[in-house]
Amino acid sequence: PPGQIGRGPGCFSPSSAAWGTGHLLEGSLHLEFFKPQVEDFNSSDIGQGVVTEVDAQYITCRMQNCTEATRSKPFPGYIDPDSLIVQDDYVFVQLTSGGRPHYYVSYRRSVFAQMKLPKYSLPKDMHVISTDENQVFAAVQEWNQNDTYNLYISDTRGVYFTLALENIKSSRGLEGNVMIDLYEVAGIKGMFLANKKIDSQVKTFITYNKGRDWRLLQAPDTDLRGNPVHCLLPYCSLHLHLKVSENPYTSGNIASRDTAPSIIVASGNIGTELSDNDISMFVSSDAGNTWRQIFEEEHSVLYLDQGGVLVAMKHTSLPIRHLWLSFDEGRSWSKYSFTSTPLFVDGVLGEPGEETLIMTVFGHFSHRSEWQLVKVDYKSIFDRRCAEEDYRPWQLHSQGEACIMGAKRIYRKRKSEKKCMQGKYAGAMASEPCVCTEADFDCDYGYERHTNGQCLPAFWYNPSSLSKDCSFGQSYLNSTGYRKVVSNNCTDGVREQYTAKPQQCPGKAPHGLRIITSDGKLTAEQGHNVTLMVQLEEGDVQRMIIQVDFGDGIAVSYANLSSTEDGIKHVYQNVGIFRVTVQVENSLGLDSAVLYLHVTCPLEHVHLSLPFVTTKNKEVNATAVLWPSQVGTLTYIWWFGNNTEPLVTLEGSITFTFSVEGMNTITVQVSAGNTILQDTKTIAVYERFQSLRLSFSPNLDEYNPDIPEWRRDVSRVIKRALVEATSISSKHILVAVLPGLPTSAELFVLPCQEATGENKRPAEDLDQISEILIHKLNQNLVQFELKPGVRVLVHAAHLSAVPLVDLTPSHSGSAMLMLLSVVFVGLAVFVIYKFKRYDLPLPLPPLSTDSGLTSHLCVSSTGVLGSS
């Protein structure tokens, strides 16, 4: 319905609901948008939103040949879901990149162009609220606004937008949709009402020229009882509620009709600001120039007989049986009864048709009764149709100014004393164009109106940029800083002076060259297409050579810039940082630009490799092992124990020392683009410990899948078997199954500490525990059941081929002890001492530390001391 601004299908906001629209342009073009998880192709020249839960693409094709091969994508990437709007001759789409929304428009199904708002508007939400008369009205919520929007109006193509009014009040509808307090008056082209927030007050403004000029509403001279109203502009004025009802059977706060162009009825108040208290009803019969108070309470008003009859019914929760009629545009009202029994009114509906004099009231007599419909026919009130002498001419004006939107318009009105039926609406009696003045022109894109009335370039705008896409020998329209208000019909006067002039394109050297990716990111994925866009602020594009070096040994050349309009596609086969350079050159000069592109592949898994046990104050190496091993630029974040500050590195290996005995955790997080993976490991730290390599009966290998989870579980089972066979406390034992086949494990004998840090047992106890373990293992008394019928024996293995002691010169005593042990093993029947004493730091063999690691719990009378 006319005037329902802000509740229709124009909404870029991602929070708005998805909808489907279908439009044919000259019988050939159809566009549709589908809700998430719907995919269909059944249109003529189609532009479709094909949507999943997270991604949407805009796809076009011809109905006569709509196949995969013929479908095209105006946008190389995804559009924002629920952002497609088809309205009249316009199609709107939103794309978000770099955290900012970007809006695109297609006029009459032409190529999409990015909508140009003033450079620093920085919108966070946009609503298309009108596309009447080949112009887009858009409400934009900018970065510094919360409950208000700015109104922008466009040129005919919907590309270049200029500010019409700031800080228009907004609210939320019943379904959460945004409601903009902007109302388009029906029947009068270019006339709008808006509620603007000034500081903390909301005031109503009116415009007759599509937002070029706004003014406050003059309050009535007298109230309903004829008492004078003392209200002086600009300190006091009339303020109106501009919400239109979402229920088609009830009227909103304001109403106007195309067939009654001068009559506006609305609820509001007189004062310094708009209020929800002391609401009255007001009517204007001269298109908003003057107003009269008609009721002291809110009423629903219905237009009958082209506004020749106004019907008012009180807004109340109580039952009523009377209504009010006016035959003189609201100057006087007569009370009529429409039912003998009071009725709870649920809604009022006028019969369709231009000459209707019938209305239907529906409601119920009580809260438990059925619906009642009351049909009211006013034909009997009139005894004749209006004749020519029953009318008078009326000229549309704005505070006495007769030229509205470049024309003088004269309408005919029924004389107030005549009581006849009007019949079919005839429109304006006469329309005469006016001579163009400065008032018929608004500031062009990039220009702002100053206090002297002149339109001058904004600080961010370079007027010469209009010729940047212009080639030598061609011409372009050079703006004067003004553009004629769309649909304005003025002629002559200053029209020629203010109209943009054709101008020859100057020959220019390339300037302002940029190279970016189509999605605005600085990353690309290995083996996938990346689209590079070359942008040039100015330069003669027809006689230009473009050279692009992708940085991986491949380069291409183009004869002109138009060849790169759809982007330059390239596939990188390797991971790394590539220096992409582009150079453009014409006969007047050259320019170049560089892009450092990070080519990555997805990081799938991170594994932290470090020893199971280490000696206090001994350097330990930790390495983050990645899959795949080459993924591009990475950042490593290391967390040690309970430290609140991490260590950040660009290398995947670090060395560190622990100065406190016990169980310590290390976490590494690896950041690759938008992906962050982590792994956490536990390491036991003691001044001395002993270790022994374990082997198993061959049947265990048959069930070893060689994965970390299996190794961890079997480590716990082995530890439990050792504790059961030896009766040694589990706090002294740590078992780690090693990767690979045949299956082997490392057994660590650990001391236990009190909470004070002192050893609970002397170091000699480690030897006693080791002897017990060796004895039980050599007697084949340590075994476990892997599954029913499968028992596995645990043996003490021979010394590992990889030395378990540090053989550096500073540890020559330990090395000699190792050699003597080897000789003794060769002479003995069985190995008595296969354990090594670790008086000095002893690094373990280079093991893959995704092997299983049993939990180690040291308990004293004071409670838990450490765990992993």
Coordinates of C-alpha atoms in Angstrom, one line a residue, residues 118 120-121 138-153 162-170 180-182 193-199 201-205 207 210-214 448-449:
P118 CA 29.8 9.2 0.7
Y120 CA 33.0 7.9 5.3
S121 CA 29.4 6.8 5.8
A138 CA 17.8 3.9 1.2
A139 CA 18.0 4.1 5.0
V140 CA 21.5 3.6 6.2
Q141 CA 22.6 3.0 9.7
E142 CA 26.1 4.3 10.0
W143 CA 29.0 3.3 12.3
N144 CA 28.1 5.9 15.0
Q145 CA 24.3 5.3 15.0
N146 CA 22.2 2.9 17.1
D147 CA 18.5 3.8 17.0
T148 CA 18.5 6.2 14.0
Y149 CA 19.2 5.9 10.2
N150 CA 20.3 8.4 7.6
L151 CA 18.2 8.8 4.4
Y152 CA 20.0 8.6 1.1
I153 CA 18.6 9.1 -2.4
T162 CA 23.6 11.7 -1.6
L163 CA 22.4 12.5 1.9
A164 CA 18.7 13.6 2.2
L165 CA 18.1 13.6 5.9
E166 CA 20.1 12.6 9.0
N167 CA 19.1 10.7 12.1
I168 CA 15.6 9.4 11.2
K169 CA 14.0 7.6 14.1
S170 CA 13.7 3.8 13.8
I180 CA 11.9 3.6 9.6
D181 CA 9.8 6.7 10.6
L182 CA 9.5 7.9 7.0
L193 CA 7.1 13.2 6.2
A194 CA 9.9 12.0 8.5
N195 CA 10.6 11.9 12.3
K196 CA 14.1 13.2 12.9
K197 CA 16.0 12.8 16.2
I198 CA 17.7 16.0 17.3
D199 CA 19.7 15.5 20.5
Q201 CA 14.1 14.9 21.0
V202 CA 12.1 13.6 18.0
K203 CA 10.5 16.1 15.6
T204 CA 8.4 15.8 12.5
F205 CA 9.7 17.3 9.2
T207 CA 9.6 17.8 2.2
K210 CA 12.2 14.5 -2.5
G211 CA 14.4 15.5 0.5
R212 CA 16.2 18.5 -0.9
D213 CA 14.5 20.8 1.6
W214 CA 12.9 20.0 4.9
E448 CA 28.0 19.1 -0.1
R449 CA 25.7 22.1 0.3

